[in-house]
Amino acid sequence: MKILGIESSCDETAAAVVENGRNVLSNVVATSLDEHKLYGGVVPEIASRRHAESISGVVTEALLQANCTLADIEAIAVTYAPGLIGALLVGVNFAKGLSAASGKPLVPVHHLRSHIAANYLTSDLEPPFLCLVVSGGHSHIVAVNSYTDYKIIGKTRDDAAGEALDKAGRTMGLEYPGGISIDKISPLGNANAFSFPHPKIADAPYDFSFSGLKTSVINTVHNSTQKGETVNTADLAASFQKAVVDCLITNFEKAAVDFGYKKIVLAGGVSANSLLRAESEKMCARHGWQLRLPQLKYCGDNGAMVAAQGYYEYLAGVKAPLSLNAYANMPIDNVNF
Ligand code: KG4
Ligand code: ZN
């Protein structure tokens, strides 16, 4: 069964054809990242305009590369929440048009569910498992009970891990997105050069807080600038990355122990981070847990993960009417459309 997946929640316009939720037949991504670099962050209006320009070509190319036409597709899966509303609407409206024209069912897909499904593309992973979902907009510890049943165990109280890395990177003068730049420069620095706070939330041991950590790095840079001193950027990046990864791993490990999970999974853009991947491996080796990581090419936003999750949503009977809307916010464990 072939599913067409369409993604436009942020700055990637993406489409893919995936067979039976696992076998990627095509995966086409166009990104407006280079334009956003000029502004140090995603400019929603620019992202929406680029989606509108690219979507038709990207979907056509995905079908061509998969050697199929709409007639071969069982259902059209599309990211409808959460994300930038103007960006999401481009994908949703395009998918609705395709569905109306072809008579193929329209399957709404939650963005974080699709990030988790990126793991189905490269391994035989099946729920239940415990997943750390870390992206530019979210940091969640999620119990994945089945392909369509989730429970949030912990989440960030303020900034997402990716957001903190991006803002810290900007303060350090690194290229957007800061998460990638910090990952690249950190091996050149000393991760113990600076000590950053590891915030804990007393009554919620699985929740995260990254805004204090972010403020701390901003203050470090500003204080040095005011004193006329220069900070070693690689040391700062390495120390900050270590603090973020320590916070993520500490809570994730505690959740896995407390809830008795032995199958451990990472997902989302930040799951591409080398230190997070290495520390997750060490954590799983310590406990004898099984670790699954998405392939690097499926960590960021893409259509294949939408098609993969769309397949399981479709099997579960999820189908949207043509009145489907897009939503900037939507919890992973209680979706509606
Ligand atoms: O999942 P994603 O592509 O988009 C959202 O759904 O938000 O995640 C983007 C985030 C950005 O914050 C980016 O800095 C971060 O993922 N990111 C990384 C790395 N690659 C992407 N963070 C740390 N290390 C990386 N290698
Ligand atoms: Zn994403």
Coordinates of C-alpha atoms and ligand atoms in Angstrom, one line a residue:
M1 CA 0.0 0.0 0.0
K2 CA 1.6 3.3 -1.2
I3 CA 1.0 6.5 0.8
L4 CA 1.9 10.0 -0.4
G5 CA 3.2 12.2 2.4
I6 CA 3.2 16.0 2.3
E7 CA 5.0 18.2 4.8
S8 CA 5.1 22.0 5.1
S9 CA 5.1 22.8 8.9
C10 CA 8.2 24.9 8.9
D11 CA 10.8 25.8 6.3
E12 CA 10.9 22.5 4.4
T13 CA 8.5 21.8 1.5
A14 CA 8.6 18.0 1.3
A15 CA 6.8 15.1 -0.3
A16 CA 7.4 11.4 -0.4
V17 CA 5.9 8.1 -1.4
V18 CA 6.3 5.2 1.1
E19 CA 5.1 1.7 0.8
N20 CA 3.5 -0.1 3.8
G21 CA 4.8 2.6 6.2
R22 CA 8.4 1.3 5.8
N23 CA 9.8 1.3 2.3
V24 CA 10.7 4.7 1.0
L25 CA 10.1 4.9 -2.8
S26 CA 10.9 8.7 -3.0
N27 CA 11.7 11.5 -0.7
V28 CA 11.9 15.0 -2.1
V29 CA 12.7 18.1 0.1
A30 CA 13.0 21.7 -0.9
T31 CA 14.1 24.1 1.8
S32 CA 14.0 27.9 2.2
L33 CA 16.7 27.6 5.0
D34 CA 19.3 29.7 3.1
E35 CA 16.9 32.7 3.1
H36 CA 16.1 32.4 6.8
K37 CA 19.9 32.3 7.6
L38 CA 19.9 36.0 6.6
Y39 CA 17.5 36.8 9.5
G40 CA 18.9 34.4 12.1
G41 CA 15.7 32.4 12.3
V42 CA 12.7 31.2 10.2
V43 CA 10.6 34.1 8.8
P44 CA 7.1 32.7 8.6
E45 CA 5.9 34.8 5.7
I46 CA 8.9 33.8 3.6
A47 CA 8.5 30.2 4.5
S48 CA 4.8 30.3 3.4
R49 CA 5.6 32.0 0.1
R50 CA 8.3 29.4 -0.7
H51 CA 6.0 26.5 0.1
A52 CA 3.3 28.0 -2.2
E53 CA 5.9 28.2 -5.0
S54 CA 7.5 24.8 -4.4
I55 CA 4.7 22.4 -3.4
S56 CA 3.4 21.5 -6.8
G57 CA 6.8 20.7 -8.2
V58 CA 7.9 18.8 -5.1
V59 CA 4.8 16.6 -5.0
T60 CA 5.1 16.0 -8.8
E61 CA 8.8 15.0 -8.4
A62 CA 8.0 12.7 -5.5
L63 CA 5.4 10.8 -7.6
L64 CA 7.8 10.7 -10.6
Q65 CA 10.7 9.4 -8.6
A66 CA 8.5 6.7 -7.1
N67 CA 7.5 5.8 -10.6
C68 CA 3.8 6.2 -9.9
T69 CA 0.8 8.4 -10.5
L70 CA -2.0 9.4 -8.1
A71 CA -3.9 6.3 -9.3
D72 CA -1.3 4.1 -7.5
I73 CA -1.6 6.0 -4.2
E74 CA -3.9 4.6 -1.5
A75 CA -4.2 7.8 0.6
I76 CA -2.8 11.3 0.9
A77 CA -1.2 12.0 4.3
V78 CA -0.5 15.6 5.2
T79 CA 1.0 17.4 8.3
Y80 CA -1.8 19.5 9.7
A81 CA -0.4 20.4 13.2
P82 CA 1.5 21.7 15.0
G83 CA 3.7 24.3 13.2
L84 CA 3.7 27.7 11.5
I85 CA 0.0 28.2 10.6
G86 CA 0.6 29.9 7.2
A87 CA 3.2 27.2 6.3
L88 CA 0.9 24.3 7.3
L89 CA -2.0 25.7 5.4
V90 CA -0.1 25.4 2.1
G91 CA 0.4 21.7 2.5
V92 CA -3.0 21.1 3.9
N93 CA -4.8 23.0 1.1
F94 CA -2.6 21.3 -1.6
A95 CA -3.4 17.9 -0.1
K96 CA -7.1 18.7 0.0
G97 CA -7.0 19.7 -3.7
L98 CA -5.3 16.4 -4.6
S99 CA -7.8 14.5 -2.5
A100 CA -10.8 16.2 -4.1
A101 CA -9.5 15.7 -7.6
S102 CA -8.5 12.1 -7.2
G103 CA -11.1 10.8 -4.7
K104 CA -8.2 9.4 -2.5
P105 CA -8.7 9.6 1.3
L106 CA -7.1 12.5 3.1
V107 CA -5.1 11.5 6.3
P108 CA -4.2 14.2 8.8
V109 CA -0.8 13.6 10.5
H110 CA 0.5 15.2 13.7
H111 CA 4.1 16.5 13.1
L112 CA 5.6 14.9 16.2
R113 CA 4.0 11.6 15.5
S114 CA 5.6 11.7 12.1
H115 CA 9.1 12.5 13.6
I116 CA 8.7 9.4 15.7
A117 CA 7.7 7.4 12.6
A118 CA 11.0 8.4 10.9
N119 CA 12.3 5.5 12.9
Y120 CA 10.0 3.0 11.1
L121 CA 11.7 3.9 7.8
T122 CA 15.0 2.4 8.8
S123 CA 14.3 -0.4 11.2
D124 CA 11.8 -3.0 12.2
L125 CA 10.9 -1.0 15.3
E126 CA 7.4 -1.5 16.7
P127 CA 5.7 0.1 19.7
P128 CA 5.6 0.0 22.6
F129 CA 8.8 2.1 23.3
L130 CA 9.9 5.3 25.1
C131 CA 10.8 8.2 22.8
L132 CA 12.7 11.4 23.3
V133 CA 11.2 13.8 20.7
V134 CA 13.5 16.9 20.4
S135 CA 12.9 19.5 17.7
G136 CA 13.0 23.2 17.1
G137 CA 9.6 23.6 18.7
H138 CA 9.2 20.6 21.1
S139 CA 11.0 18.6 23.7
H140 CA 8.9 15.6 24.9
I141 CA 9.4 12.3 26.6
V142 CA 6.7 10.2 25.0
A143 CA 5.4 6.7 25.8
V144 CA 4.5 5.3 22.4
N145 CA 2.0 2.6 23.3
S146 CA 0.9 1.8 19.8
Y147 CA 1.3 3.4 16.4
T148 CA -1.6 5.8 17.2
D149 CA -1.6 5.8 21.1
Y150 CA 0.8 8.1 23.0
K151 CA 1.2 9.4 26.5
I152 CA 3.4 12.4 27.3
I153 CA 5.6 11.6 30.3
G154 CA 7.6 14.8 30.3
K155 CA 7.9 18.0 28.3
T156 CA 9.6 21.4 28.4
R157 CA 8.1 24.1 30.5
D158 CA 9.5 26.8 28.3
D159 CA 11.9 26.6 25.4
A160 CA 12.4 23.5 23.3
A161 CA 16.0 22.1 23.2
G162 CA 16.4 23.1 19.5
E163 CA 15.1 26.6 20.2
A164 CA 17.6 27.0 23.0
L165 CA 20.5 25.7 20.8
D166 CA 19.4 28.0 17.9
K167 CA 19.2 31.1 20.2
A168 CA 22.5 30.3 21.9
G169 CA 24.1 29.8 18.5
R170 CA 22.9 33.2 17.4
T171 CA 24.3 34.8 20.5
M172 CA 27.6 33.1 19.8
G173 CA 27.6 34.6 16.3
L174 CA 27.2 31.1 14.7
E175 CA 25.2 30.5 11.5
Y176 CA 21.5 29.6 11.7
P177 CA 20.4 27.0 12.7
G178 CA 22.5 27.2 15.8
G179 CA 21.9 23.5 16.7
I180 CA 23.8 22.3 13.7
S181 CA 26.5 25.0 14.0
I182 CA 27.0 24.1 17.7
D183 CA 27.2 20.4 16.9
K184 CA 29.9 21.2 14.2
I185 CA 32.1 23.4 16.3
S186 CA 31.8 21.6 19.7
P187 CA 34.5 18.9 19.0
L188 CA 37.0 21.8 18.7
G189 CA 36.2 23.1 22.2
N190 CA 36.5 22.0 25.9
A191 CA 33.0 21.0 27.2
N192 CA 34.2 21.7 30.8
A193 CA 35.4 25.2 30.1
F194 CA 32.1 26.8 31.3
S195 CA 29.6 25.5 33.8
F196 CA 26.0 26.0 33.1
P197 CA 22.9 25.4 35.3
H198 CA 21.1 22.1 35.0
P199 CA 17.6 23.2 35.9
K200 CA 15.3 20.7 37.6
I201 CA 11.6 21.0 38.3
A202 CA 11.0 19.6 41.8
D203 CA 7.5 18.2 41.3
A204 CA 8.0 17.1 37.7
P205 CA 11.2 15.1 37.4
Y206 CA 10.6 14.3 33.7
D207 CA 9.9 17.9 32.6
F208 CA 12.6 20.1 31.0
S209 CA 13.4 23.8 31.3
F210 CA 15.9 25.3 28.9
S211 CA 15.2 29.1 29.1
G212 CA 17.5 29.6 32.2
L213 CA 20.3 27.7 30.4
K214 CA 19.8 29.9 27.3
T215 CA 19.8 33.1 29.4
S216 CA 23.0 31.9 31.1
V217 CA 24.9 31.6 27.9
I218 CA 23.6 34.9 26.7
N219 CA 24.7 36.5 29.9
T220 CA 28.2 34.9 29.6
V221 CA 28.6 36.4 26.1
H222 CA 27.3 39.8 27.1
N223 CA 29.4 40.0 30.3
S224 CA 32.6 39.2 28.4
T225 CA 31.8 41.7 25.6
Q226 CA 31.2 44.4 28.2
K227 CA 34.6 43.6 29.8
G228 CA 36.2 43.7 26.4
E229 CA 37.2 40.0 26.7
T230 CA 36.8 37.5 23.9
V231 CA 35.1 34.2 24.6
N232 CA 36.3 31.0 23.0
T233 CA 33.3 30.1 20.9
A234 CA 34.2 26.5 20.6
D235 CA 34.5 26.1 24.4
L236 CA 31.2 27.9 24.9
A237 CA 29.4 25.8 22.3
A238 CA 30.8 22.6 23.6
S239 CA 29.9 23.5 27.2
F240 CA 26.4 24.6 26.3
Q241 CA 25.8 21.5 24.2
K242 CA 26.9 19.3 27.0
A243 CA 24.5 21.0 29.4
V244 CA 21.6 20.6 27.1
V245 CA 22.4 16.9 26.4
D246 CA 23.0 16.3 30.1
C247 CA 19.5 17.7 30.9
L248 CA 17.9 15.6 28.2
I249 CA 19.6 12.3 29.1
T250 CA 19.1 12.7 32.9
N251 CA 15.3 12.9 32.6
F252 CA 15.0 10.5 29.8
E253 CA 17.1 7.9 31.7
K254 CA 15.0 8.4 34.8
A255 CA 11.8 8.0 32.9
A256 CA 13.0 4.8 31.2
V257 CA 14.0 3.3 34.6
D258 CA 10.9 4.4 36.4
F259 CA 8.5 3.2 33.7
G260 CA 10.5 0.1 32.9
Y261 CA 11.2 0.7 29.2
K262 CA 13.9 -1.3 27.5
K263 CA 13.3 0.0 24.0
I264 CA 14.6 3.5 23.6
V265 CA 14.1 5.8 20.6
L266 CA 15.1 9.3 19.6
A267 CA 13.2 11.5 17.1
G268 CA 13.1 15.1 15.8
G269 CA 15.7 17.5 14.3
V270 CA 17.9 17.6 17.5
S271 CA 18.2 13.8 17.4
A272 CA 20.8 14.4 14.6
N273 CA 23.1 15.8 17.4
S274 CA 26.3 13.8 17.6
L275 CA 26.6 14.2 21.4
L276 CA 23.0 13.3 22.1
R277 CA 23.3 10.2 19.9
A278 CA 26.6 9.2 21.6
E279 CA 25.2 9.8 25.1
S280 CA 22.1 7.8 24.3
E281 CA 24.2 4.9 23.2
K282 CA 26.2 5.0 26.4
M283 CA 23.0 5.2 28.5
C284 CA 21.5 2.2 26.7
A285 CA 24.8 0.3 27.0
R286 CA 24.8 1.0 30.8
H287 CA 21.3 -0.6 31.2
G288 CA 21.3 -3.2 28.4
W289 CA 18.5 -1.3 26.6
Q290 CA 17.9 -1.4 22.9
L291 CA 18.4 1.9 21.1
R292 CA 16.9 3.1 17.8
L293 CA 18.0 6.3 16.1
P294 CA 16.5 7.8 13.0
Q295 CA 18.9 7.9 10.0
L296 CA 20.4 11.4 9.7
K297 CA 18.5 12.1 6.5
Y298 CA 15.2 11.5 8.3
C299 CA 15.9 13.5 11.5
G300 CA 14.8 16.9 10.0
D301 CA 11.4 17.5 8.4
N302 CA 10.6 15.3 5.4
G303 CA 7.7 13.8 3.6
A304 CA 8.7 10.1 4.1
M305 CA 8.0 10.3 7.9
V306 CA 4.6 11.8 7.2
A307 CA 3.8 9.0 4.8
A308 CA 5.0 6.4 7.3
Q309 CA 2.8 7.7 10.1
G310 CA 0.0 8.4 7.6
Y311 CA 0.0 4.6 6.8
Y312 CA -0.6 3.7 10.4
E313 CA -3.2 6.4 10.9
Y314 CA -5.0 5.2 7.8
L315 CA -4.9 1.6 9.0
A316 CA -6.4 2.9 12.3
G317 CA -9.3 4.4 10.3
V318 CA -8.2 8.1 10.5
K319 CA -9.6 10.1 7.6
A320 CA -10.3 13.8 7.4
P321 CA -13.1 15.6 5.6
L322 CA -12.2 18.2 3.0
S323 CA -13.0 20.9 5.6
L324 CA -9.7 19.9 7.4
N325 CA -8.0 22.8 9.0
A326 CA -4.4 23.4 10.1
Y327 CA -3.5 24.1 13.8
A328 CA -0.4 25.9 15.2
N329 CA -0.8 23.8 18.4
M330 CA -2.0 20.3 19.0
P331 CA -1.0 17.8 21.7
I332 CA 0.5 14.6 20.4
D333 CA -1.7 12.4 22.8
N334 CA -5.1 14.0 22.1
V335 CA -5.3 14.9 18.5
N336 CA -8.4 16.2 16.8
F337 CA -9.2 17.8 13.4
Ligands
KG4_1 O1 12.5 18.7 13.6 P1 13.0 19.9 13.0 O2 13.7 19.8 11.6 O3 12.0 21.0 12.9 C1 11.0 21.2 13.9 O4 10.0 20.4 13.9 O5 11.2 22.1 14.7 O6 14.1 20.5 14.0 C2 14.8 21.6 13.8 C3 15.8 21.8 15.0 C4 16.5 23.1 14.9 O7 16.4 23.7 16.2 C5 17.9 22.7 14.7 O8 18.9 23.6 15.2 C6 18.0 21.4 15.3 O9 16.7 20.8 15.0 N1 19.1 20.5 14.8 C7 20.1 20.2 15.5 C8 21.0 19.4 14.7 N2 20.4 19.4 13.5 C9 19.2 20.0 13.5 N3 20.4 20.4 16.8 C10 21.6 19.9 17.3 N4 22.4 19.2 16.6 C11 22.2 18.9 15.3 N5 23.0 18.2 14.5
ZN2 ZN 10.0 18.9 12.7

